XYZ file of C-alpha atoms in Angstrom:
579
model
C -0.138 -17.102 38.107
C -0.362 -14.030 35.909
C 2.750 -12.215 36.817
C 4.717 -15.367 37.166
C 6.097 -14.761 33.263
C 7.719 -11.252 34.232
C 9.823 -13.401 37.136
C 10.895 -15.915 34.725
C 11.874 -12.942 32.470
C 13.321 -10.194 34.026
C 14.092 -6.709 32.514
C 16.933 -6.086 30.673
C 17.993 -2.374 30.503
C 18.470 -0.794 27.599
C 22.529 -0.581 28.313
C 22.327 -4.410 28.632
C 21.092 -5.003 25.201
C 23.341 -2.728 23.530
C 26.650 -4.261 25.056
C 25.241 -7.632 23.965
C 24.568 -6.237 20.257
C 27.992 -4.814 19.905
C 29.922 -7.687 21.557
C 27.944 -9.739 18.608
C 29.608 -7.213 15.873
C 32.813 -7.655 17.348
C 33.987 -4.424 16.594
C 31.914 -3.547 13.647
C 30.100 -0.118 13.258
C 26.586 -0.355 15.187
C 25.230 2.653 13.586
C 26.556 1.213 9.813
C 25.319 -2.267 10.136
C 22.552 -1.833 12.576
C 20.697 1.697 11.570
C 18.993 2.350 8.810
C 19.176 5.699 7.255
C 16.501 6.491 5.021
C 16.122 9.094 2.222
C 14.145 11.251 4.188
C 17.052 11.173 6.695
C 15.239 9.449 9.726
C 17.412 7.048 11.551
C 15.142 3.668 12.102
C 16.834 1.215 14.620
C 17.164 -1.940 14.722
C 14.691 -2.087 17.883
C 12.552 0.234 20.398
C 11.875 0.124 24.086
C 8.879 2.176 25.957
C 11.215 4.622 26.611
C 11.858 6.020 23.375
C 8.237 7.079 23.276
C 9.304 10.103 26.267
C 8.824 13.773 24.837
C 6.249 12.219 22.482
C 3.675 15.176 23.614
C 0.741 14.324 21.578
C 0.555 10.507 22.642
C -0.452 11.908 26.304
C -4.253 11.315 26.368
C -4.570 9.976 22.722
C -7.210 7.814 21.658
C -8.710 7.211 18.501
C -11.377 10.122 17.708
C -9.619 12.452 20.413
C -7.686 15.814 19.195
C -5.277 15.664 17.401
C -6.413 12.201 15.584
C -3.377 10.775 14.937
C -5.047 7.688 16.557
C -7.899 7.656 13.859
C -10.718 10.970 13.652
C -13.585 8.366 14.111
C -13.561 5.394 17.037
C -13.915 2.638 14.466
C -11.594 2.108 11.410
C -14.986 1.044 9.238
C -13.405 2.917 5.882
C -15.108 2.928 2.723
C -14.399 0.598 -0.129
C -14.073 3.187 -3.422
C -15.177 2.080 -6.759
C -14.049 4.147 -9.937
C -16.489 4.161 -12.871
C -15.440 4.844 -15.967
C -18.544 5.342 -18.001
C -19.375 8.772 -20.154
C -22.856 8.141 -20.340
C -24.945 8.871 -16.783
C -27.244 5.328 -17.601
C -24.283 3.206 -18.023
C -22.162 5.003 -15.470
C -25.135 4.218 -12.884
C -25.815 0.666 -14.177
C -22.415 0.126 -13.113
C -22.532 1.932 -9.943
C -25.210 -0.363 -8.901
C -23.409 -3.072 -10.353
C -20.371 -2.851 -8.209
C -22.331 -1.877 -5.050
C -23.799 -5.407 -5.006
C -20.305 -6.909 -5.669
C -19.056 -5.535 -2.459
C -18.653 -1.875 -3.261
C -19.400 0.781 -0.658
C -19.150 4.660 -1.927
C -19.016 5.296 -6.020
C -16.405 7.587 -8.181
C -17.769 8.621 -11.309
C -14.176 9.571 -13.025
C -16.065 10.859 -16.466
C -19.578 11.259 -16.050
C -20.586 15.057 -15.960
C -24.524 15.499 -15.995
C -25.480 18.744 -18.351
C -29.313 18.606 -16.589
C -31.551 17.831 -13.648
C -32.259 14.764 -15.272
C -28.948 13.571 -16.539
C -28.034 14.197 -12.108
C -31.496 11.875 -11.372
C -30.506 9.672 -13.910
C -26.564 9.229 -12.823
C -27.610 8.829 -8.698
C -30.642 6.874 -9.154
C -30.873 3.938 -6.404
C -27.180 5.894 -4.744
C -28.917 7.958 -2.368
C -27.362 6.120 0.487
C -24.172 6.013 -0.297
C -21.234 9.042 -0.528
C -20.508 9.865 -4.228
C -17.459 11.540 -5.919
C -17.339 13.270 -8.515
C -13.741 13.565 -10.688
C -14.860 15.366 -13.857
C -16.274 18.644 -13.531
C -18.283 20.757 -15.591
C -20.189 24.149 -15.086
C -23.504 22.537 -15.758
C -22.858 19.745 -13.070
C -21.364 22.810 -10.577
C -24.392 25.075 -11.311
C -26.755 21.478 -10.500
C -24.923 21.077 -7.536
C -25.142 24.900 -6.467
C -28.972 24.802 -7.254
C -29.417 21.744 -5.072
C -30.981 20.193 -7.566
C -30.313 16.934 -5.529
C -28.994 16.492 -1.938
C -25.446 14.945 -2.508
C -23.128 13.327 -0.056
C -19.410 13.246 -1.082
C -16.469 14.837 -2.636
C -15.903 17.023 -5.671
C -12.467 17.131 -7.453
C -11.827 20.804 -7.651
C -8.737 22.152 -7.852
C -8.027 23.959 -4.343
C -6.606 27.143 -5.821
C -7.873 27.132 -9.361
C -11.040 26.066 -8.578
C -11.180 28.372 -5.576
C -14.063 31.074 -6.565
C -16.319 28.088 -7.395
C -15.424 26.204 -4.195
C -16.145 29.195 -2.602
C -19.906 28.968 -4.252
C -20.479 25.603 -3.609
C -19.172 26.034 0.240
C -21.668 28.731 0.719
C -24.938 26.724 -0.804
C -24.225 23.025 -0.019
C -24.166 21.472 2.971
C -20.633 19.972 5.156
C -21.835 16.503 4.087
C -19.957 17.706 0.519
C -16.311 18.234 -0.151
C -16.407 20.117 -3.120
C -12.452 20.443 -2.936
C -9.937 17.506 -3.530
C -5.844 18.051 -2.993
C -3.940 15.974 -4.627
C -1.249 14.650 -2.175
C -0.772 11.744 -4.476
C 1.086 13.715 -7.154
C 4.010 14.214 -4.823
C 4.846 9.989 -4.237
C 3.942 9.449 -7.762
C 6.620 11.937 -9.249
C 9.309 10.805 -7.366
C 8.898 12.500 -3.888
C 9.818 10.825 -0.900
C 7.554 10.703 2.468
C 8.132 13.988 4.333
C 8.105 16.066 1.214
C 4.418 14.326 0.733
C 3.370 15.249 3.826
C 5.090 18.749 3.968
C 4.018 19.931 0.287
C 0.299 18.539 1.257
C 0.403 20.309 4.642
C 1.472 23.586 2.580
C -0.714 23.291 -0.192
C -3.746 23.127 2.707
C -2.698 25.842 4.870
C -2.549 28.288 1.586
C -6.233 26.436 0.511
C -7.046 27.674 4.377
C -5.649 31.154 3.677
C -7.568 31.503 0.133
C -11.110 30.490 1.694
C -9.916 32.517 4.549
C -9.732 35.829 1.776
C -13.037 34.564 0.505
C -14.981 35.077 3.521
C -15.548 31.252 3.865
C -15.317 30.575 7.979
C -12.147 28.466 8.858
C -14.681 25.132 10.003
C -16.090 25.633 6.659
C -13.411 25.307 4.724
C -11.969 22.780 6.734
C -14.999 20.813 6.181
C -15.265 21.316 2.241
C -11.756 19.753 1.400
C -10.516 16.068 1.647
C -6.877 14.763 0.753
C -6.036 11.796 -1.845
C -3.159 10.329 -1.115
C -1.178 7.478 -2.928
C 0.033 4.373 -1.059
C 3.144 3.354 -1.477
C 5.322 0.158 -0.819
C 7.112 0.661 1.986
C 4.520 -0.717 4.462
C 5.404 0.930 7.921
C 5.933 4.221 6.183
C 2.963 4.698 4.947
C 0.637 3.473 8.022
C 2.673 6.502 9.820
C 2.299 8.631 7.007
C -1.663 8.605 7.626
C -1.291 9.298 11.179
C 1.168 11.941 11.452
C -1.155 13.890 8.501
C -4.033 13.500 10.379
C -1.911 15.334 13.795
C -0.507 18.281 11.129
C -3.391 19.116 9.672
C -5.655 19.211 13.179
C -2.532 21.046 14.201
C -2.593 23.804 11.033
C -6.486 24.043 11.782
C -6.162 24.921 15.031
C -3.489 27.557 14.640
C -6.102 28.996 12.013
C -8.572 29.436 15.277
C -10.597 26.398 13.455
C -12.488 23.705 15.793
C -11.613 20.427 17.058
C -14.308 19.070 15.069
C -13.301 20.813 11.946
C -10.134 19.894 12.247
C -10.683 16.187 11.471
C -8.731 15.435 8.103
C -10.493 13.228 5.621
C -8.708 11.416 3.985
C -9.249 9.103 0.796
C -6.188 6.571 -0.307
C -5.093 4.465 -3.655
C -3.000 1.793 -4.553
C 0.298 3.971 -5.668
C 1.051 3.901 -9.905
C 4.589 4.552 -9.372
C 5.822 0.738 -8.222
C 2.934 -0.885 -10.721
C 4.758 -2.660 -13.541
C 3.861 -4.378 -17.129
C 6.073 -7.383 -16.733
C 4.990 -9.913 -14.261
C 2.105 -7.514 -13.442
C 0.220 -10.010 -11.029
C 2.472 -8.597 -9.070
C 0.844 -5.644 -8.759
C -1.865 -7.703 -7.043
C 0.465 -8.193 -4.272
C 1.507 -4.402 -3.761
C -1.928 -3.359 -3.634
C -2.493 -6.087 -1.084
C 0.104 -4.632 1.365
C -0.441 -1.116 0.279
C -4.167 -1.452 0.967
C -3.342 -2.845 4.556
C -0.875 -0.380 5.449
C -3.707 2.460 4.432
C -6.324 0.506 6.135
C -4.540 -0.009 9.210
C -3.035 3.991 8.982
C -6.623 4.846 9.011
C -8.027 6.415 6.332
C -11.720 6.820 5.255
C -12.255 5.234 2.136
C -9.890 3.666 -0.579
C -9.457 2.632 -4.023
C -7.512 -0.376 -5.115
C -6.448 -0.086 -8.716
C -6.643 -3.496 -10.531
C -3.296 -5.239 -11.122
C -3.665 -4.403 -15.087
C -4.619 -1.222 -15.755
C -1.661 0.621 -16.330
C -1.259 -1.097 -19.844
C -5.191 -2.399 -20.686
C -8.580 -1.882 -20.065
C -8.924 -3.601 -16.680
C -11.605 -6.584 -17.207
C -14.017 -7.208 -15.107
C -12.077 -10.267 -13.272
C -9.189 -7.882 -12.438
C -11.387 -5.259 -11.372
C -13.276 -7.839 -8.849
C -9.771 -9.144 -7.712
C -9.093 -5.360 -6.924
C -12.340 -5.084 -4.591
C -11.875 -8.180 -3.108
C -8.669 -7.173 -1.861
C -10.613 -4.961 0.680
C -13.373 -7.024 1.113
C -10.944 -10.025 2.220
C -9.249 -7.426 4.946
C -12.356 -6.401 6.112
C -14.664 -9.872 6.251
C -11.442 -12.405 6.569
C -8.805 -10.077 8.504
C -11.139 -7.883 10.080
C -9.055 -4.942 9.649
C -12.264 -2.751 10.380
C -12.908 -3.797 13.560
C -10.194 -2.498 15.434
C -9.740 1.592 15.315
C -5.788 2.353 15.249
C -4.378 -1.818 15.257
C -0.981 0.032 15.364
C -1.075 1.907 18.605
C 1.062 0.677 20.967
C 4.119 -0.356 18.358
C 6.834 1.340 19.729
C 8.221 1.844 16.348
C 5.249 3.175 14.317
C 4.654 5.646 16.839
C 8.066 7.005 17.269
C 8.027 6.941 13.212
C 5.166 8.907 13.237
C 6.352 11.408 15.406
C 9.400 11.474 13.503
C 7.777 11.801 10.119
C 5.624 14.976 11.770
C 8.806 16.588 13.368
C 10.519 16.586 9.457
C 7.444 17.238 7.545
C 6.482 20.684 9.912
C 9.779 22.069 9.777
C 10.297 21.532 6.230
C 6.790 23.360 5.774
C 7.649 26.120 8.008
C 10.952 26.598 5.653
C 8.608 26.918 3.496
C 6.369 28.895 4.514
C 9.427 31.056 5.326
C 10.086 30.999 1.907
C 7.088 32.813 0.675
C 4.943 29.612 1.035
C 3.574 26.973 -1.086
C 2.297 28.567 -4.428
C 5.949 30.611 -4.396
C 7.610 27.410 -3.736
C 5.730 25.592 -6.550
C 6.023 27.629 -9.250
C 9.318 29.078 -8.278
C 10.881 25.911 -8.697
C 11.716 25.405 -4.887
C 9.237 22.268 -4.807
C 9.779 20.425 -8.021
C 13.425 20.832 -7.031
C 13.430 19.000 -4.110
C 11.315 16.252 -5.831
C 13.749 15.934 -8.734
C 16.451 15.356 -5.991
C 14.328 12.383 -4.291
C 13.368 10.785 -7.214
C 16.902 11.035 -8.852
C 18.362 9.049 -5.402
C 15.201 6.539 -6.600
C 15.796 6.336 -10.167
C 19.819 5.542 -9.095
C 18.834 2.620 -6.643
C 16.850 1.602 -9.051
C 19.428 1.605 -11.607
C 21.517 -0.521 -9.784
C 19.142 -2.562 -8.532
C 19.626 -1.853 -4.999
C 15.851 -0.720 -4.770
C 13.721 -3.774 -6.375
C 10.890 -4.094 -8.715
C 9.773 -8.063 -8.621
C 9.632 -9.023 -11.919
C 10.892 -5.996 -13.674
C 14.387 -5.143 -12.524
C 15.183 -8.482 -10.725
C 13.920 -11.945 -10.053
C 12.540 -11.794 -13.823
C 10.685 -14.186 -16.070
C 12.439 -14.831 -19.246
C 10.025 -16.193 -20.629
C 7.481 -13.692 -20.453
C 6.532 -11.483 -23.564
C 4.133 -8.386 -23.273
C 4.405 -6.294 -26.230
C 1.020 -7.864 -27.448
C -0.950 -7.176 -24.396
C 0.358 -3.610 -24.305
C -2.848 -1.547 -25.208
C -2.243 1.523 -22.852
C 0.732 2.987 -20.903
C -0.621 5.071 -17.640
C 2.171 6.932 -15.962
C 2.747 10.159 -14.195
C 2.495 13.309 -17.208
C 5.978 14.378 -16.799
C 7.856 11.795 -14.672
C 6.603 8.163 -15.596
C 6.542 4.957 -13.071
C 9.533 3.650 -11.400
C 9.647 0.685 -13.499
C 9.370 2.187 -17.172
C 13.151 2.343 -18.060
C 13.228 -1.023 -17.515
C 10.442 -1.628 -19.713
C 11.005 0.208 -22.243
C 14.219 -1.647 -22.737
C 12.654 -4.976 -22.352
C 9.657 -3.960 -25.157
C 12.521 -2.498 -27.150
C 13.757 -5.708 -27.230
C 10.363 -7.337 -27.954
C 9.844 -4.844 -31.123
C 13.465 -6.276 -32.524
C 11.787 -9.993 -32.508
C 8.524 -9.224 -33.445
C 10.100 -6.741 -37.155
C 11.746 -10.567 -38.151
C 15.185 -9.994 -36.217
C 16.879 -12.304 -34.109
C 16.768 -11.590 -30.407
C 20.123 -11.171 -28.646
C 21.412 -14.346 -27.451
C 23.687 -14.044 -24.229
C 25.974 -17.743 -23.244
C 26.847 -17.346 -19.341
C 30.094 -19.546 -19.012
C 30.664 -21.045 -16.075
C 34.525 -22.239 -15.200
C 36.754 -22.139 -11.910
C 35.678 -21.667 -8.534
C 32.423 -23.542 -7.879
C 30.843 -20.909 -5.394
C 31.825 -17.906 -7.395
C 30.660 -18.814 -10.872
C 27.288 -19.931 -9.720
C 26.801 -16.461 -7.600
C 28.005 -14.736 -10.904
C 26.082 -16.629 -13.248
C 22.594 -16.075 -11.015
C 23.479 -12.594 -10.837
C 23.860 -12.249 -14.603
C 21.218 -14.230 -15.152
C 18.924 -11.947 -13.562
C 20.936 -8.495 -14.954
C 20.722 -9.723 -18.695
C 16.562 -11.252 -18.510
C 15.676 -7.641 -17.873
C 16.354 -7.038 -21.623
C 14.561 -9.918 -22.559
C 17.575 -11.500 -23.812
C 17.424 -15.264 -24.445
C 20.018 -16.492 -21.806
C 21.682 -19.998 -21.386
C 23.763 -20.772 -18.500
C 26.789 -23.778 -19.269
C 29.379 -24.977 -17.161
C 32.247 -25.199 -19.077
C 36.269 -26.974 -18.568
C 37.954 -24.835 -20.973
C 37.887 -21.852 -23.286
C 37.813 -23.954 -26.769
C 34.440 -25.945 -24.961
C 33.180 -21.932 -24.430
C 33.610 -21.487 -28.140
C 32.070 -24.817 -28.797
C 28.951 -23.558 -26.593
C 28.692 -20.013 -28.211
C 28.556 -21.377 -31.895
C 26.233 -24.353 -30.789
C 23.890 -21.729 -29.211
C 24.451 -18.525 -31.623
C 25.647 -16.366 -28.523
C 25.876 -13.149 -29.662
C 27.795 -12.562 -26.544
C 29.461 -14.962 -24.068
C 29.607 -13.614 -19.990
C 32.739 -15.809 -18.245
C 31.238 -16.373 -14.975
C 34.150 -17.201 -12.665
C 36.225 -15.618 -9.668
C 38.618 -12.248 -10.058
C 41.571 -14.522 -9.099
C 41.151 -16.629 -12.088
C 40.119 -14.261 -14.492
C 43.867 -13.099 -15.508
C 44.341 -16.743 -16.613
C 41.171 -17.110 -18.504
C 39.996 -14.038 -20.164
C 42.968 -13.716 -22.883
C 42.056 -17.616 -24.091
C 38.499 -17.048 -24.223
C 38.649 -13.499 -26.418
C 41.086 -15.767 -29.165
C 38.857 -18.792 -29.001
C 35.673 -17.183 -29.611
C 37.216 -14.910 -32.582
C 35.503 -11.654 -32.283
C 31.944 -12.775 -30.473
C 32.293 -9.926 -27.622
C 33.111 -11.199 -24.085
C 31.793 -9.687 -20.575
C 33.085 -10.872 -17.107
C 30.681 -10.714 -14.387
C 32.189 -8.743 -11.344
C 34.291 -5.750 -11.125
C 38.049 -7.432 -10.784
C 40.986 -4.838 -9.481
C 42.843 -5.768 -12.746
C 39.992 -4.414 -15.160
C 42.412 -2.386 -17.443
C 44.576 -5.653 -17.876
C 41.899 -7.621 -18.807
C 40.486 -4.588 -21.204
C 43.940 -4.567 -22.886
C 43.518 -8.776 -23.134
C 40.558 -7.670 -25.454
C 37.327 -7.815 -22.835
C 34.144 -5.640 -23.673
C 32.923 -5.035 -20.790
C 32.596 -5.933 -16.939
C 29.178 -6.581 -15.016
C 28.524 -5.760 -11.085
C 26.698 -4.588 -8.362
C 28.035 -1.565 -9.226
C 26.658 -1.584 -12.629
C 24.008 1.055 -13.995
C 21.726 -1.458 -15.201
C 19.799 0.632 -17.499
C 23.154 2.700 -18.861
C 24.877 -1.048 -19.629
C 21.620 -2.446 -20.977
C 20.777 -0.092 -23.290
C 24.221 0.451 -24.689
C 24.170 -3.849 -25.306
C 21.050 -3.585 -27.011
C 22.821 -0.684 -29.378
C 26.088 -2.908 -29.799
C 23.864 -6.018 -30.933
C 21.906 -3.693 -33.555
C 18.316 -4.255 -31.552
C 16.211 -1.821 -32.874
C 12.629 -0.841 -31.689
């Protein structure tokens, strides 16, 4: 029988589950232990039921291509695998064009070609007439081509919206709506630090004043509409960013609409790459991974085409393997997942829709404060936005610190055997802000440098003595604070402090960490500062008699508290490494 699972399970009310949950805590703090509270200040629980999806007006009637699109603007989630070319010169850049189209490749980016004639344009689009083309660098030769019509063009242009706003006026009024000649650049906001809802609000801004500027210049609201498309960044926090897509999409049909703009025009385009900010040198296959889950999160928010940078390019020219692993990534979620097939796969999750509507609810009232404010160009250049993205990316840069946010490879879980300095060709990194993971690695290569100039590198001896359970937590902890210096590191269990001094001359510590528990340390540190005569000594943990032990002659005390970038930068200037 069909039905005959519901009699074997029963529902449980909502009231039920909770008084099971907090009989399980026994007395602890539900809303500590059990709800997340995230940066952006959204409260994510630890579950959802159907009826936390009441008052949620825009789900009534929603379907995927139905105003206001959160469930997708088109009826099938077929999105468009980008490939960036790189190429100056319009033969090459097409020869490669063509190249990747055959590899899997469905829409082309030309990030530096710029035709100066009709036949540089014939040239660079030769055998592309099918497919949507992009254009990143701009010049007033290729913008007076385009305005002529020289060639019928389907795609995207990357003018700036309010820079570039007389000439996107131009090209609005002579090219057709199958060309975007306007690009805004939501991606600048993740990558300098900026957490979700400031993306979405500061994009949602920046578009209604783009709206207001075409508005001035005489263009129709459906036009503009239909001459601009938004790049976003994807970023690592999978769930977050699938909503991120879809509450966009129901702003921006909503800010079209209130601009008397049609349902049709008020479909947002959107294109989507693998974030820079989490992509890191060290252990940098990593960056495979990321992309993997940050291309499924965009392909499953819905967006309508996407870029996957290759796992190496923020330090070398990507090669052609890394470049095909990229492309692959989408092909595999298209031909092997099937992520296509299915328009919207996360309707229906109680939890990414009542994060969507949550992430809309912030993101519109923060642009209406705004827009109170004097709006979005005030706000930039006034200092109101970059203010509020220093603030996010300072709470970033501090979890990061301390390692409570986590960079595989980089600020935890690292390989100490790995050395990059040699493959290190390139940095790419936001202009004024950097990646998440440079500090880090900059520390690390610092360390590197020292080696490679003849010196010694810092050699760290992690004692182990006392309590069996403590000293191997403290050691494994260390172990993994210490290797993001690229420090050599040797981990010895150890019966007294003369064996410790034994071990440190045997190995040529530079400095010895006494892994043990705070109950023992009172009785250990003193012996271990006189046996090893001078070689600095660190406990690991943050015992309540620190000043004792200080006063018994320790350096130094290492934690979960610890600034990991503060402590390992001032040990790399107390061992002399230079770089």
């Amino acid at each position: 029988m069909p039905n005959a699972l519901f009699e074997d399970f029963p529902p449980v009310s909502t009231a039920e589950w909770e008084e099971a949950i907090r009989k399980d805590l026994k007395g602890a703090d539900y809303d500590k232990r059990l709800v997340w509270h995230t940066s952006e200040g959204i409260a994510v629980k630890p579950y959802y039921r159907r009826e936390d999806l009441d008052g949620l007006e825009w789900l009534t009637d929603s379907a995927p291509g139905v105003f206001p699109y959160a469930r997708d603007t088109r009826e099938t989630n077929d999105w468009k695998i980008r490939e960036w070319i790189d190429d100056v010169d319009c033969s090459k850049a097409n020869h490669a064009a063509r190249k990747a189209l055959a590899a899997g490749a469905e829409e082309i980016a030309f990030r530096r070609a710029a035709p100066l004639s009709p036949q540089d344009l014939h040239i660079l689009l030769e055998g592309l007439e099918k497919v949507a083309i992009h254009f990143d660098a701009q010049s007033p030769a290729l913008i007076q081509l385009l305005v002529g019509a020289a060639l019928p063009v389907r795609g995207s242009m990357n003018l700036h919206p309010f820079r570039d706003a007389e000439t996107a006026a131009s090209l609005m009024r002579t090219t057709g709506t199958d060309f975007r000649p306007v690009t805004l650049n939501a991606a600048s906001f993740l990558e300098a630090g900026g957490d979700t809802v400031q993306e979405l609000a500061f994009t949602l801004a920046a578009g209604i004043e783009y709206l207001r500027q075409m508005n001035g210049r005489s263009i129709p609201i459906d036009r503009a509409a239909h001459g601009i498309t938004f790049s976003f960044a994807i970023g690592s926090s999978y769930f977050f960013q699938i909503a991120k897509l879809r509450a966009f999409r129901l702003l921006w049909a909503r800010a079209v609409e209130s601009f008397g703009g049609s349902k049709e025009a008020a479909k947002a385009v959107i294109d989507a790459h693998t974030a820079e900010w989490n992509q890191t040198i060290y252990d940098s296959y990593n960056n495979a991974l990321r992309g993997t889950t940050e291309a499924m999160s965009a392909a499953i928010g819905g967006v309508d085409s996407m870029s996957v940078e290759p796992f190496d390019q923020i330090y070398r020219e990507p090669s052609d393997a890394s470049r095909r692993l990229a492309r692959n990534t989408q092909i595999i979620l298209k031909k092997e997942a099937w992520l296509d097939r299915v328009a919207d796969p996360g309707a229906g999750s109680y939890y990414i829709e009542v994060l969507t509507d949550s992430l809309a609810r912030a993101a519109w009232k923060m642009m209406q404060d705004l827009e109170s404010s004097g709006g979005y160009i005030k706000g930039r250049d006034g200092g109101m936005i970059p203010g509020m993205i220093a603030e996010a990316r300072e709470k970033k840069e501090a979890a990061l610190a301390r390692r409570r946010s986590v960079l595989v490879g980089t600020n935890n879980y690292v390989n100490l055997r790995e050395r990059k300095l040699e493959d290190v060709h390139r940095t790419i990194s936001h202009p004024d802000y950097g990646r998440a993971a440079e500090p880090y690695e900059n520390i690390r290569l610092r360390t590197e440098r020292h080696a490679a100039a003849g010196h010694k590198t810092p050699r760290l001896l992690l004692a182990e003595m006392g309590d069996l359970k403590m000293r191997k937590a403290r050691s494994a902890f260390v172990l993994n604070f210490f290797g993001c210096a690229g420090f050599e590191i040797r981990v010895q269990d150890f019966e007294s402090p003369d064996t410790i001094a034994s071990g440190a001359r045997e190995f040529g510590a530079d400095a010895v960490v006494l892994c043990s528990s705070d109950d023992e340390y009172s009785a250990l540190a003193g012996p271990v500062v006189q046996a090893l005569n001078g070689t600095p000594v660190i406990v690991a943990g943050n015992p309540k008699n620190a000043d004792e032990l200080k006063r018994a002659g320790v350096a130094d005390f290492v934690h979960i508290k610890s600034n990991a970038i503060h402590t390992l930068s001032a040990w790399q200037d107390r061992l002399e490494v230079r770089g």
